[in-house]
XYZ file of C-alpha atoms in Angstrom:
401
model
C -0.027 0.111 -0.160
C 1.106 3.306 -0.818
C 1.184 6.293 1.820
C 0.120 9.417 -0.182
C 0.102 11.778 2.581
C 0.739 12.560 6.011
C -0.669 14.363 8.842
C -0.136 15.756 12.564
C -0.753 18.254 15.826
C 2.647 17.375 18.089
C 4.671 18.604 20.806
C 7.997 18.645 18.087
C 4.625 21.400 15.944
C 2.544 20.221 13.430
C 4.184 21.116 10.134
C 5.737 17.718 9.209
C 8.616 18.482 7.654
C 9.249 21.157 9.991
C 9.078 19.248 13.175
C 11.349 16.688 11.532
C 13.730 18.807 11.051
C 13.321 19.325 15.207
C 14.045 16.013 15.658
C 17.137 15.583 13.434
C 18.888 18.648 14.684
C 18.465 16.955 18.798
C 15.794 19.139 19.633
C 13.181 17.591 21.980
C 8.946 18.878 23.362
C 9.495 17.498 27.028
C 8.913 20.069 30.092
C 8.152 20.020 33.148
C 4.786 20.006 35.143
C 3.824 20.620 38.709
C 0.996 19.096 40.142
C -1.195 19.668 43.408
C -0.567 15.991 44.940
C 2.147 14.847 42.664
C 5.442 15.378 42.550
C 7.232 17.326 39.451
C 6.448 15.488 36.425
C 8.124 16.096 32.669
C 5.238 15.404 29.788
C 5.480 16.889 26.013
C 2.373 18.444 25.573
C 1.094 19.609 21.719
C -0.203 22.603 20.834
C -3.242 24.167 17.869
C -5.952 25.758 16.965
C -9.355 23.650 16.379
C -11.356 26.359 16.038
C -9.777 27.373 12.097
C -12.004 24.142 11.327
C -14.818 23.896 14.416
C -16.708 26.644 15.440
C -17.956 27.001 19.137
C -20.945 25.168 18.737
C -19.500 21.828 17.265
C -16.859 21.971 20.053
C -19.230 21.456 21.870
C -19.822 18.256 22.628
C -16.434 16.820 20.988
C -12.954 16.750 23.798
C -9.478 17.619 22.790
C -8.248 13.895 21.795
C -10.712 14.328 18.526
C -9.545 18.073 18.245
C -6.039 16.211 17.722
C -7.706 13.813 15.674
C -9.669 16.024 13.025
C -6.986 18.579 12.889
C -4.234 15.825 12.416
C -6.212 13.701 9.486
C -7.084 17.000 7.589
C -3.567 17.642 7.341
C -3.117 14.791 5.962
C -6.031 13.804 3.289
C -4.956 17.988 2.181
C -1.416 16.206 1.859
C -2.705 14.151 -0.469
C -4.474 15.970 -2.612
C -7.788 16.887 -1.210
C -10.733 15.950 0.353
C -13.006 15.258 -2.496
C -14.347 11.662 -3.753
C -16.372 10.318 -5.492
C -18.357 7.700 -3.463
C -17.419 8.391 -0.151
C -18.751 4.481 1.072
C -15.558 3.608 -0.574
C -13.627 5.474 2.290
C -12.424 4.309 5.655
C -11.459 6.061 8.972
C -9.050 3.355 11.257
C -7.904 5.294 14.416
C -5.765 3.690 17.435
C -6.403 5.229 20.890
C -5.531 4.006 24.547
C -7.832 6.148 26.608
C -10.034 8.727 24.440
C -11.541 11.016 25.614
C -9.594 10.883 28.649
C -9.859 14.661 29.938
C -13.773 14.394 29.654
C -14.131 11.830 32.220
C -11.645 13.518 34.747
C -13.597 16.527 34.321
C -17.136 14.855 34.619
C -15.707 13.293 37.220
C -13.970 15.833 38.618
C -17.374 17.647 38.787
C -18.869 14.164 40.335
C -16.891 14.429 43.422
C -16.872 18.204 43.856
C -20.919 18.702 43.944
C -20.621 20.547 40.594
C -22.792 19.792 37.083
C -21.748 17.190 35.240
C -22.199 18.105 31.435
C -24.537 16.447 29.350
C -22.899 15.268 26.835
C -20.158 13.954 28.149
C -20.302 10.405 27.328
C -20.688 10.490 23.426
C -17.510 13.502 23.636
C -15.629 10.643 26.074
C -16.949 7.571 24.011
C -13.133 5.855 23.051
C -14.819 6.269 19.495
C -15.469 9.565 19.318
C -11.857 10.480 17.407
C -13.465 8.590 14.665
C -17.205 9.758 14.646
C -15.844 13.665 14.707
C -14.218 13.133 10.940
C -16.176 10.789 9.854
C -18.813 13.276 10.371
C -16.463 16.585 9.677
C -14.986 14.797 6.453
C -18.133 13.452 5.197
C -16.486 9.243 5.143
C -19.583 6.975 5.062
C -17.456 3.869 4.224
C -16.227 2.250 7.875
C -15.427 4.069 10.618
C -13.064 1.787 13.465
C -11.569 2.189 16.125
C -9.321 0.725 18.336
C -7.808 0.359 21.626
C -4.324 -1.670 21.758
C -2.528 0.782 24.200
C 0.579 2.422 22.878
C -0.201 -0.241 19.788
C -3.524 0.949 19.064
C -2.501 3.183 15.827
C 0.021 0.708 14.451
C -3.283 -1.681 14.608
C -5.908 0.629 12.787
C -2.600 1.820 9.958
C -1.799 -2.239 9.906
C -5.641 -2.844 9.506
C -6.888 -0.124 6.696
C -4.097 -2.050 4.528
C -5.420 -5.037 5.317
C -9.282 -3.959 4.324
C -7.386 -1.764 0.977
C -6.139 -5.095 0.114
C -9.058 -6.881 0.540
C -11.471 -4.416 -1.799
C -13.453 -2.995 1.208
C -12.504 0.442 0.815
C -10.652 3.015 -2.078
C -8.559 5.343 0.484
C -8.050 4.968 3.524
C -7.026 7.563 6.238
C -5.579 5.090 9.205
C -3.724 7.144 12.716
C -4.285 7.268 16.246
C -4.653 10.276 18.393
C -4.121 10.501 22.359
C -4.341 13.499 25.213
C -4.360 12.525 28.516
C -1.907 14.929 30.479
C -4.896 15.158 32.776
C -4.675 15.118 37.012
C -6.369 11.756 37.189
C -4.415 9.799 34.245
C -0.650 11.501 35.052
C -1.822 10.177 38.732
C -2.949 6.682 37.883
C 0.367 6.761 35.547
C 2.322 8.041 38.776
C 0.920 5.086 40.851
C 1.884 2.898 37.560
C 5.732 3.399 38.437
C 6.438 3.947 35.264
C 7.138 7.592 34.651
C 10.374 9.346 34.037
C 11.010 12.167 37.118
C 12.532 15.429 35.611
C 15.872 15.595 35.311
C 16.907 18.528 36.530
C 20.059 19.905 35.062
C 18.507 19.313 31.651
C 14.436 18.359 31.860
C 14.172 17.910 27.627
C 15.994 14.910 28.756
C 14.378 13.232 31.100
C 12.804 10.541 29.172
C 16.587 8.754 28.071
C 15.619 5.049 26.260
C 18.412 2.353 26.553
C 20.349 4.223 28.391
C 22.457 2.758 31.323
C 20.723 5.333 33.781
C 17.197 5.480 32.149
C 15.097 6.138 34.624
C 10.982 5.869 33.385
C 8.782 6.890 30.428
C 7.261 10.752 29.523
C 3.476 10.862 28.413
C 3.444 12.769 25.031
C -0.263 13.894 23.779
C -0.436 14.319 20.234
C -2.071 12.148 16.811
C -0.613 11.647 13.472
C -2.700 10.352 10.145
C -1.666 8.863 6.688
C -3.763 8.678 3.688
C -3.480 5.361 2.066
C -4.079 3.648 -1.742
C -4.209 0.625 -3.629
C -0.840 0.763 -6.352
C -3.117 0.479 -9.089
C -5.590 3.916 -7.423
C -2.544 6.097 -7.115
C -1.716 5.382 -11.229
C -5.092 6.866 -11.485
C -4.981 9.638 -9.943
C -1.287 10.243 -10.973
C -0.260 10.629 -7.366
C 2.994 9.565 -5.609
C 3.733 7.650 -2.439
C 6.144 9.034 0.138
C 6.995 5.681 0.698
C 4.848 1.325 0.952
C 3.474 -0.203 3.781
C 5.429 -2.991 2.377
C 3.790 -5.197 5.526
C 2.958 -5.757 9.100
C 1.988 -7.986 11.957
C 0.490 -8.728 15.318
C 1.492 -10.542 18.269
C 0.672 -11.652 21.368
C 3.613 -12.175 24.371
C 0.536 -14.354 26.165
C 2.466 -13.709 29.586
C 1.817 -10.671 31.403
C -0.319 -6.953 31.641
C 2.567 -4.362 31.732
C 6.099 -6.438 31.373
C 6.412 -7.615 28.085
C 8.329 -10.772 26.553
C 11.088 -11.891 23.569
C 8.421 -14.214 22.547
C 5.881 -12.015 21.590
C 8.269 -9.251 19.920
C 10.089 -12.072 17.894
C 7.006 -13.534 16.943
C 5.443 -9.970 16.265
C 9.091 -8.979 14.093
C 9.468 -12.451 12.797
C 6.064 -11.721 10.784
C 6.237 -8.531 10.185
C 9.503 -9.884 7.827
C 7.850 -12.449 5.938
C 4.649 -10.075 5.069
C 6.958 -8.245 3.068
C 9.160 -10.899 2.173
C 11.769 -9.684 3.268
C 14.899 -10.094 5.466
C 16.223 -9.020 8.073
C 19.235 -7.847 6.481
C 17.469 -5.932 3.884
C 16.605 -3.955 6.849
C 18.594 -0.760 8.135
C 16.699 1.307 10.531
C 14.545 0.807 13.042
C 11.775 3.255 14.978
C 11.508 1.911 18.130
C 9.238 1.645 20.482
C 12.057 2.540 23.659
C 9.898 3.847 26.019
C 13.053 3.782 28.347
C 11.406 1.690 31.290
C 13.617 -0.400 33.180
C 11.799 -3.017 31.891
C 11.267 -2.781 28.768
C 14.468 -1.696 26.815
C 16.016 -4.378 26.678
C 13.807 -7.085 26.125
C 13.283 -5.579 22.537
C 16.627 -5.113 22.019
C 16.634 -9.039 22.808
C 13.996 -10.098 20.525
C 15.943 -7.625 17.435
C 19.408 -9.689 18.036
C 17.452 -12.803 18.222
C 15.616 -12.203 14.757
C 18.508 -10.281 13.212
C 21.795 -12.019 14.623
C 24.708 -11.094 12.371
C 23.524 -8.544 10.999
C 22.334 -7.176 14.398
C 25.211 -4.318 14.300
C 24.404 -2.993 11.341
C 20.635 -2.399 11.492
C 20.224 1.685 12.834
C 18.109 2.219 15.970
C 16.636 4.825 17.813
C 13.742 5.692 19.711
C 12.285 8.564 18.829
C 10.145 9.380 22.305
C 13.050 10.897 24.158
C 11.780 14.110 22.448
C 8.398 14.505 21.906
C 7.304 11.689 25.047
C 5.073 9.036 24.619
C 1.735 9.419 23.160
C 0.349 5.836 24.001
C -2.417 5.291 21.433
C -1.160 7.953 18.532
C 2.841 6.427 19.857
C 2.763 4.138 16.665
C 1.236 6.907 13.709
C 3.682 9.799 14.753
C 6.474 7.448 15.605
C 5.612 5.728 11.461
C 5.591 9.464 10.188
C 9.145 8.986 11.005
C 10.080 6.350 9.832
C 8.866 7.642 6.316
C 10.573 10.678 6.030
C 14.157 8.214 7.541
C 13.170 6.566 4.008
C 12.494 9.825 2.091
C 15.307 11.633 3.722
C 18.275 9.156 3.991
C 18.250 10.685 7.301
C 18.360 8.538 10.525
C 16.276 10.641 13.973
C 18.468 9.551 16.911
C 17.928 8.928 20.332
C 19.007 11.821 22.374
C 20.536 12.029 26.353
C 21.879 9.705 26.442
C 25.325 9.587 27.486
C 25.572 5.804 28.206
C 23.925 2.948 26.159
C 22.764 -0.368 28.698
C 25.004 -3.167 28.002
C 21.751 -5.273 27.582
C 20.690 -2.980 24.529
C 24.587 -2.976 23.352
C 24.640 -4.957 19.389
C 22.809 -2.729 17.544
C 23.554 0.285 15.662
C 22.070 2.859 18.027
C 22.054 6.809 16.493
C 22.479 9.370 19.600
C 22.459 12.440 19.931
C 21.188 14.204 16.820
C 20.724 12.480 13.133
C 23.061 10.239 10.727
C 22.355 10.324 6.907
C 22.052 7.210 5.239
C 21.415 7.068 1.046
C 21.810 4.072 1.096
C 18.357 3.056 3.450
C 15.445 1.357 1.430
C 13.229 -0.669 3.835
C 12.924 0.341 8.205
C 10.106 -0.975 10.212
C 8.712 0.824 13.073
C 7.478 -1.337 16.924
C 5.015 -0.754 18.441
C 4.886 -3.113 22.148
C 2.294 -2.633 24.397
C 0.377 -3.204 27.512
C -1.508 -6.383 27.390
C 0.949 -7.649 25.239
C 0.006 -7.080 21.715
C 3.235 -6.649 19.618
C 2.690 -4.533 15.942
C 5.165 -4.301 13.573
C 4.873 -2.245 10.806
C 7.365 -2.466 7.564
C 7.878 0.447 4.768
C 10.022 0.550 1.481
C 11.473 3.560 0.252
C 9.033 4.201 -2.575
């Protein structure tokens, strides 16, 4: 499947090319916030103006995650050449989100416990499929409109499922990606209780998230949205569109071991199945945009899985985690990181893992890209990993157009 459009709302900015330059140059969006009842936390938030798309009345009953999704989906469609189609029944929307309308639910519970009034549209605004529904309504899309809630793999799964729908002939165009907006007190408190969040690094807050580093201390939560527009090759020929890259294959597999602790076996299975679906060998793939959350448990498992699959080719597999710069977007992470993987193929530049001084010995044996971007003009194939709570592992394989 061809990727013919990309759009995003991200902590690094809302223009793909500009955000990409920030990423390559070692810039970051992680900042410190102080919350009542919680210690200071580093987060990465996004900024956007939905009033350019929705009037005040239209904004009522919809929430931040839906606004982000609509803005990013519209940008992706505009990038693909516009939003007109002969048959709206033949266009599909595939959205991944981890926690859906988190801010709506958080505000509702706060009102309940303070004796305030709960807004009457709390249920439709907070429902998990709200973002997908808002995209469909405001873009007049009448084909399949589906939502995937698979924790951190949600939007990667959505992209994979969109490609399957195109391959089966269910749609002629798919708008696929994800959105997440959970930087609200309740969600932050819950993640803090899980002891998975990094404390702010005192001398340099933006480097609080340090994937693969010996001194890593946890993830940084981010928010945002990213979408791709996918079409079959024959449809691109009719419209004379050139793809940014090809989605060569994908795979989704489950650890079936633990709700939060990752397991090598499930990640290995996803990686091998994705390569098989793409008809590629490990040595064909030159770059991996890693899941790399900077958790003590997660990073070594991912590196072990990559070494197990790549074997003697592992030292030549370039690896980085962009979460160090923009935080972990949970359900939207797979889509945003798919954009970076496509950009790496388009430009031959690989984004770095920021803030790392010493690679953990358990994460060694791979070609880590650190500090700033590197140029690899011969890159032909790349993968993006999204490994989720619940044990679901998704790998997307992209090839240079």
